[in-house]
PDB file of C-alpha atoms and ligand atoms in Angstrom:
ATOM      1  CA  MET A   1     107.922 120.239  94.299  1.00  0.00           C
ATOM      2  CA  ARG A   2     105.912 117.785  96.575  1.00  0.00           C
ATOM      3  CA  GLU A   3     107.947 114.738  97.608  1.00  0.00           C
ATOM      4  CA  HIS A   4     106.854 111.506  95.614  1.00  0.00           C
ATOM      5  CA  VAL A   5     106.507 109.846  98.725  1.00  0.00           C
ATOM      6  CA  LEU A   6     105.321 112.010 101.607  1.00  0.00           C
ATOM      7  CA  PRO A   7     106.131 111.120 105.078  1.00  0.00           C
ATOM      8  CA  ASN A   8     102.929 112.043 106.620  1.00  0.00           C
ATOM      9  CA  VAL A   9      99.420 111.554 107.026  1.00  0.00           C
ATOM     10  CA  ALA A  10      96.909 114.199 107.458  1.00  0.00           C
ATOM     11  CA  LEU A  11      93.043 114.014 108.432  1.00  0.00           C
ATOM     12  CA  ILE A  12      91.098 116.782 107.115  1.00  0.00           C
ATOM     13  CA  GLY A  13      87.433 116.985 107.563  1.00  0.00           C
ATOM     14  CA  PHE A  14      84.679 118.362 109.468  1.00  0.00           C
ATOM     15  CA  MET A  15      83.429 117.432 113.016  1.00  0.00           C
ATOM     16  CA  GLY A  16      82.210 114.199 113.892  1.00  0.00           C
ATOM     17  CA  THR A  17      83.815 113.000 110.470  1.00  0.00           C
ATOM     18  CA  GLY A  18      86.610 110.610 112.293  1.00  0.00           C
ATOM     19  CA  LYS A  19      89.656 112.119 112.336  1.00  0.00           C
ATOM     20  CA  SER A  20      90.636 111.584 115.909  1.00  0.00           C
ATOM     21  CA  LEU A  21      89.888 108.175 116.604  1.00  0.00           C
ATOM     22  CA  LEU A  22      90.733 106.652 112.718  1.00  0.00           C
ATOM     23  CA  GLY A  23      94.135 108.653 113.093  1.00  0.00           C
ATOM     24  CA  GLN A  24      94.989 107.217 116.463  1.00  0.00           C
ATOM     25  CA  MET A  25      94.185 103.729 114.901  1.00  0.00           C
ATOM     26  CA  LEU A  26      95.831 104.353 112.128  1.00  0.00           C
ATOM     27  CA  ALA A  27      98.823 105.520 114.120  1.00  0.00           C
ATOM     28  CA  GLN A  28      99.188 102.583 116.262  1.00  0.00           C
ATOM     29  CA  ARG A  29      98.844  99.990 113.019  1.00  0.00           C
ATOM     30  CA  TRP A  30     101.395 102.214 111.681  1.00  0.00           C
ATOM     31  CA  GLY A  31     104.025 102.615 114.402  1.00  0.00           C
ATOM     32  CA  TRP A  32     103.518 106.350 114.005  1.00  0.00           C
ATOM     33  CA  GLN A  33     103.023 108.886 116.245  1.00  0.00           C
ATOM     34  CA  PHE A  34      99.596 110.327 116.525  1.00  0.00           C
ATOM     35  CA  VAL A  35      99.425 114.310 116.711  1.00  0.00           C
ATOM     36  CA  ASP A  36      95.936 116.212 117.029  1.00  0.00           C
ATOM     37  CA  THR A  37      95.867 120.060 116.500  1.00  0.00           C
ATOM     38  CA  ASP A  38      93.321 120.707 118.656  1.00  0.00           C
ATOM     39  CA  ALA A  39      95.022 118.684 121.635  1.00  0.00           C
ATOM     40  CA  MET A  40      97.970 120.935 120.858  1.00  0.00           C
ATOM     41  CA  VAL A  41      96.130 123.992 121.066  1.00  0.00           C
ATOM     42  CA  GLU A  42      94.775 123.015 124.221  1.00  0.00           C
ATOM     43  CA  GLU A  43      97.855 122.130 125.857  1.00  0.00           C
ATOM     44  CA  ARG A  44      99.767 125.050 124.658  1.00  0.00           C
ATOM     45  CA  VAL A  45      97.126 127.359 125.512  1.00  0.00           C
ATOM     46  CA  GLY A  46      96.428 125.464 129.073  1.00  0.00           C
ATOM     47  CA  CYS A  47      92.161 124.992 128.125  1.00  0.00           C
ATOM     48  CA  SER A  48      89.598 123.442 126.303  1.00  0.00           C
ATOM     49  CA  VAL A  49      89.270 124.767 122.476  1.00  0.00           C
ATOM     50  CA  ALA A  50      85.551 126.054 123.829  1.00  0.00           C
ATOM     51  CA  GLN A  51      87.236 127.863 126.424  1.00  0.00           C
ATOM     52  CA  ILE A  52      89.841 129.514 124.098  1.00  0.00           C
ATOM     53  CA  PHE A  53      86.760 130.473 121.584  1.00  0.00           C
ATOM     54  CA  GLU A  54      84.864 132.218 124.247  1.00  0.00           C
ATOM     55  CA  ARG A  55      87.773 133.569 126.324  1.00  0.00           C
ATOM     56  CA  LEU A  56      90.162 134.378 123.426  1.00  0.00           C
ATOM     57  CA  GLY A  57      87.880 134.402 119.978  1.00  0.00           C
ATOM     58  CA  GLU A  58      88.367 132.637 117.005  1.00  0.00           C
ATOM     59  CA  PRO A  59      91.027 134.257 115.460  1.00  0.00           C
ATOM     60  CA  PHE A  60      93.081 133.707 117.994  1.00  0.00           C
ATOM     61  CA  PHE A  61      92.136 129.932 118.362  1.00  0.00           C
ATOM     62  CA  ARG A  62      93.473 129.811 114.115  1.00  0.00           C
ATOM     63  CA  GLN A  63      96.870 131.597 114.885  1.00  0.00           C
ATOM     64  CA  MET A  64      97.648 128.696 117.117  1.00  0.00           C
ATOM     65  CA  GLU A  65      96.284 126.557 114.787  1.00  0.00           C
ATOM     66  CA  THR A  66      98.282 127.727 112.279  1.00  0.00           C
ATOM     67  CA  GLU A  67     101.349 128.366 113.846  1.00  0.00           C
ATOM     68  CA  ILE A  68     101.338 124.156 115.445  1.00  0.00           C
ATOM     69  CA  LEU A  69     100.526 122.854 111.557  1.00  0.00           C
ATOM     70  CA  HIS A  70     103.524 124.992 110.215  1.00  0.00           C
ATOM     71  CA  LYS A  71     105.897 123.186 113.269  1.00  0.00           C
ATOM     72  CA  LEU A  72     104.893 119.830 112.560  1.00  0.00           C
ATOM     73  CA  GLU A  73     106.650 120.509 108.849  1.00  0.00           C
ATOM     74  CA  THR A  74     109.814 119.323 109.977  1.00  0.00           C
ATOM     75  CA  GLN A  75     108.441 115.951 111.975  1.00  0.00           C
ATOM     76  CA  ARG A  76     108.142 112.321 109.957  1.00  0.00           C
ATOM     77  CA  GLN A  77     105.700 109.958 110.883  1.00  0.00           C
ATOM     78  CA  LEU A  78     102.973 110.924 111.757  1.00  0.00           C
ATOM     79  CA  VAL A  79      99.242 110.952 111.594  1.00  0.00           C
ATOM     80  CA  ILE A  80      97.527 114.465 111.880  1.00  0.00           C
ATOM     81  CA  ALA A  81      94.017 115.029 112.991  1.00  0.00           C
ATOM     82  CA  THR A  82      93.409 118.833 111.878  1.00  0.00           C
ATOM     83  CA  GLY A  83      90.679 120.802 113.275  1.00  0.00           C
ATOM     84  CA  GLY A  84      87.492 120.913 111.102  1.00  0.00           C
ATOM     85  CA  GLY A  85      88.332 124.622 110.278  1.00  0.00           C
ATOM     86  CA  ALA A  86      91.876 124.179 109.640  1.00  0.00           C
ATOM     87  CA  PRO A  87      91.732 123.897 105.699  1.00  0.00           C
ATOM     88  CA  THR A  88      89.226 127.225 105.872  1.00  0.00           C
ATOM     89  CA  ARG A  89      93.106 128.904 105.989  1.00  0.00           C
ATOM     90  CA  THR A  90      95.504 128.425 102.894  1.00  0.00           C
ATOM     91  CA  GLU A  91      98.060 128.740 104.302  1.00  0.00           C
ATOM     92  CA  ASN A  92      97.412 126.065 106.548  1.00  0.00           C
ATOM     93  CA  VAL A  93      96.619 123.676 103.089  1.00  0.00           C
ATOM     94  CA  GLN A  94      99.851 125.014 101.846  1.00  0.00           C
ATOM     95  CA  SER A  95     101.967 124.473 104.661  1.00  0.00           C
ATOM     96  CA  LEU A  96     100.158 120.504 104.993  1.00  0.00           C
ATOM     97  CA  ARG A  97     100.744 119.983 101.537  1.00  0.00           C
ATOM     98  CA  ARG A  98     105.047 120.474 101.721  1.00  0.00           C
ATOM     99  CA  HIS A  99     104.800 117.097 103.942  1.00  0.00           C
ATOM    100  CA  ALA A 100     101.856 115.455 103.942  1.00  0.00           C
ATOM    101  CA  VAL A 101      98.883 112.982 102.112  1.00  0.00           C
ATOM    102  CA  ILE A 102      96.169 114.752 102.500  1.00  0.00           C
ATOM    103  CA  LEU A 103      92.837 112.643 103.622  1.00  0.00           C
ATOM    104  CA  LEU A 104      89.480 114.045 103.737  1.00  0.00           C
ATOM    105  CA  LEU A 105      87.015 112.525 105.808  1.00  0.00           C
ATOM    106  CA  SER A 106      83.302 113.305 105.466  1.00  0.00           C
ATOM    107  CA  ALA A 107      80.196 111.899 106.919  1.00  0.00           C
ATOM    108  CA  GLU A 108      76.328 113.074 106.135  1.00  0.00           C
ATOM    109  CA  PRO A 109      75.223 116.190 108.121  1.00  0.00           C
ATOM    110  CA  GLU A 110      72.660 113.971 110.330  1.00  0.00           C
ATOM    111  CA  VAL A 111      75.568 111.553 111.110  1.00  0.00           C
ATOM    112  CA  ILE A 112      77.666 114.253 111.718  1.00  0.00           C
ATOM    113  CA  LEU A 113      74.911 115.639 114.194  1.00  0.00           C
ATOM    114  CA  GLN A 114      74.880 112.291 116.261  1.00  0.00           C
ATOM    115  CA  ARG A 115      78.660 112.277 116.361  1.00  0.00           C
ATOM    116  CA  VAL A 116      79.159 115.749 117.893  1.00  0.00           C
ATOM    117  CA  GLN A 117      77.270 115.455 121.115  1.00  0.00           C
ATOM    118  CA  PRO A 118      77.766 116.879 123.832  1.00  0.00           C
ATOM    119  CA  ILE A 119      77.575 119.457 121.837  1.00  0.00           C
ATOM    120  CA  ALA A 120      78.743 122.378 124.169  1.00  0.00           C
ATOM    121  CA  SER A 121      82.240 121.090 123.084  1.00  0.00           C
ATOM    122  CA  ARG A 122      81.938 122.387 119.506  1.00  0.00           C
ATOM    123  CA  PRO A 123      81.849 126.076 120.082  1.00  0.00           C
ATOM    124  CA  LYS A 124      81.443 126.393 116.467  1.00  0.00           C
ATOM    125  CA  LEU A 125      77.794 124.321 116.242  1.00  0.00           C
ATOM    126  CA  ALA A 126      76.876 125.040 120.119  1.00  0.00           C
ATOM    127  CA  SER A 127      76.074 128.812 119.581  1.00  0.00           C
ATOM    128  CA  ALA A 128      73.878 128.181 116.474  1.00  0.00           C
ATOM    129  CA  PRO A 129      70.250 127.957 117.363  1.00  0.00           C
ATOM    130  CA  ASP A 130      70.007 125.190 114.701  1.00  0.00           C
ATOM    131  CA  PRO A 131      73.029 123.441 114.469  1.00  0.00           C
ATOM    132  CA  MET A 132      71.998 120.866 112.033  1.00  0.00           C
ATOM    133  CA  ALA A 133      71.420 124.337 109.704  1.00  0.00           C
ATOM    134  CA  GLU A 134      75.027 125.363 110.762  1.00  0.00           C
ATOM    135  CA  ILE A 135      76.181 121.637 109.912  1.00  0.00           C
ATOM    136  CA  ARG A 136      75.101 122.467 106.281  1.00  0.00           C
ATOM    137  CA  ARG A 137      75.837 126.053 106.359  1.00  0.00           C
ATOM    138  CA  LEU A 138      79.609 125.701 107.147  1.00  0.00           C
ATOM    139  CA  LEU A 139      79.814 122.431 104.963  1.00  0.00           C
ATOM    140  CA  LYS A 140      78.474 123.913 102.057  1.00  0.00           C
ATOM    141  CA  GLU A 141      80.746 127.375 103.092  1.00  0.00           C
ATOM    142  CA  ARG A 142      83.960 124.842 103.469  1.00  0.00           C
ATOM    143  CA  GLU A 143      83.789 122.659 100.317  1.00  0.00           C
ATOM    144  CA  GLN A 144      85.847 124.440  98.276  1.00  0.00           C
ATOM    145  CA  ALA A 145      88.559 124.599 101.310  1.00  0.00           C
ATOM    146  CA  TYR A 146      88.126 120.675 101.662  1.00  0.00           C
ATOM    147  CA  SER A 147      89.036 119.870  98.341  1.00  0.00           C
ATOM    148  CA  CYS A 148      92.301 120.179  98.597  1.00  0.00           C
ATOM    149  CA  ALA A 149      92.457 116.475  99.724  1.00  0.00           C
ATOM    150  CA  ASP A 150      94.705 114.253  97.429  1.00  0.00           C
ATOM    151  CA  LEU A 151      92.239 111.120  98.915  1.00  0.00           C
ATOM    152  CA  HIS A 152      88.632 111.291 100.245  1.00  0.00           C
ATOM    153  CA  LEU A 153      86.535 108.982 102.099  1.00  0.00           C
ATOM    154  CA  ASN A 154      83.006 108.968 103.531  1.00  0.00           C
ATOM    155  CA  THR A 155      82.735 107.329 106.638  1.00  0.00           C
ATOM    156  CA  SER A 156      79.276 107.775 107.233  1.00  0.00           C
ATOM    157  CA  ARG A 157      78.599 104.079 106.835  1.00  0.00           C
ATOM    158  CA  LEU A 158      81.334 102.493 108.343  1.00  0.00           C
ATOM    159  CA  SER A 159      82.927 101.025 111.372  1.00  0.00           C
ATOM    160  CA  PRO A 160      85.954 102.578 112.477  1.00  0.00           C
ATOM    161  CA  GLU A 161      87.735  99.377 111.265  1.00  0.00           C
ATOM    162  CA  GLN A 162      86.227  99.359 108.122  1.00  0.00           C
ATOM    163  CA  ALA A 163      87.066 102.703 107.818  1.00  0.00           C
ATOM    164  CA  VAL A 164      90.941 102.224 108.859  1.00  0.00           C
ATOM    165  CA  ALA A 165      90.857  99.255 106.168  1.00  0.00           C
ATOM    166  CA  ARG A 166      90.084 101.434 103.508  1.00  0.00           C
ATOM    167  CA  ILE A 167      92.383 104.192 103.991  1.00  0.00           C
ATOM    168  CA  GLU A 168      95.252 101.871 104.480  1.00  0.00           C
ATOM    169  CA  GLU A 169      93.875 100.867 100.828  1.00  0.00           C
ATOM    170  CA  LEU A 170      93.740 104.186 100.008  1.00  0.00           C
ATOM    171  CA  VAL A 171      97.255 105.524 100.725  1.00  0.00           C
ATOM    172  CA  LYS A 172      98.137 102.507  99.064  1.00  0.00           C
ATOM    173  CA  GLN A 173      96.962 103.206  96.218  1.00  0.00           C
ATOM    174  CA  TRP A 174      97.891 106.824  96.183  1.00  0.00           C
ATOM    175  CA  LYS A 175     101.858 105.938  96.439  1.00  0.00           C
ATOM    176  CA  ALA A 176     101.883 102.918  94.447  1.00  0.00           C
ATOM    177  CA  THR A 177     100.644 106.032  91.478  1.00  0.00           C
ATOM    178  CA  ARG A 178     103.379 108.000  92.087  1.00  0.00           C
ATOM    179  CA  PRO A 179     106.452 107.850  90.254  1.00  0.00           C
ATOM    180  CA  PHE A 180     109.145 106.622  92.722  1.00  0.00           C
TER     181      PHE A 180
HETATM  182  C1  LIG B   1      86.314 123.174 114.234  1.00  0.00           C
HETATM  183  C2  LIG B   1      86.315 121.903 114.557  1.00  0.00           C
HETATM  184  C3  LIG B   1      87.151 121.299 115.499  1.00  0.00           C
HETATM  185  C4  LIG B   1      87.990 122.807 116.711  1.00  0.00           C
HETATM  186  C5  LIG B   1      86.872 123.798 116.901  1.00  0.00           C
HETATM  187  C6  LIG B   1      86.384 124.289 115.361  1.00  0.00           C
HETATM  188  C7  LIG B   1      85.651 123.977 113.161  1.00  0.00           C
HETATM  189  O1  LIG B   1      87.840 120.518 115.553  1.00  0.00           O
HETATM  190  O2  LIG B   1      89.369 123.068 115.611  1.00  0.00           O
HETATM  191  O3  LIG B   1      85.703 123.445 117.534  1.00  0.00           O
HETATM  192  O4  LIG B   1      85.835 125.184 112.945  1.00  0.00           O
HETATM  193  O5  LIG B   1      85.201 123.079 112.204  1.00  0.00           O
HETATM  194  P1  LIG B   1      87.248 119.358 115.231  1.00  0.00           P
HETATM  195  O6  LIG B   1      87.253 119.334 113.566  1.00  0.00           O
HETATM  196  O7  LIG B   1      88.475 117.978 115.567  1.00  0.00           O
HETATM  197  O8  LIG B   1      85.681 118.282 116.221  1.00  0.00           O
END
């Protein structure tokens, strides 16, 4: 059974929705630790996500991502920014649900395309002939995976400060609805 008040906050959602920036801002406000699973994979493997995809392949990256997510389960007061594809593995979602409130950040495809520049650092989009079509396709494909979230915020028209304030409200309301 899930703990009534979960110790961590996990941000999920597509690339360019604000997971890393807003996660860092939140962690700073709360005096919590910020962790970014992409950065942890990069540190463990010793090269960038783009290089991992190119040299070792996406399945290798996904396995590293899963292992790193499992390691976070025992930690407390973390704001976790996950990679955009993390919720596509059921075991990743199950792992997050054991210790974190899951908050989905979303944005419109046009906004995402602007925010993910330079696109070379985003292997899932850089390899596509039409990045906008690929964003739309992946969003559709991941709709179900992203629906695991407890909370949702569309960041398309919010400044980072507005988004952080809204996330704080959402988390507060969510906690208030827990029985203890
Ligand atoms: C991916 C998103 C990236 C990174 C990798 C794959 C995806 O993370 O994990 O390039 O499949 O959507 P961000 O969402 O942090 O950019």
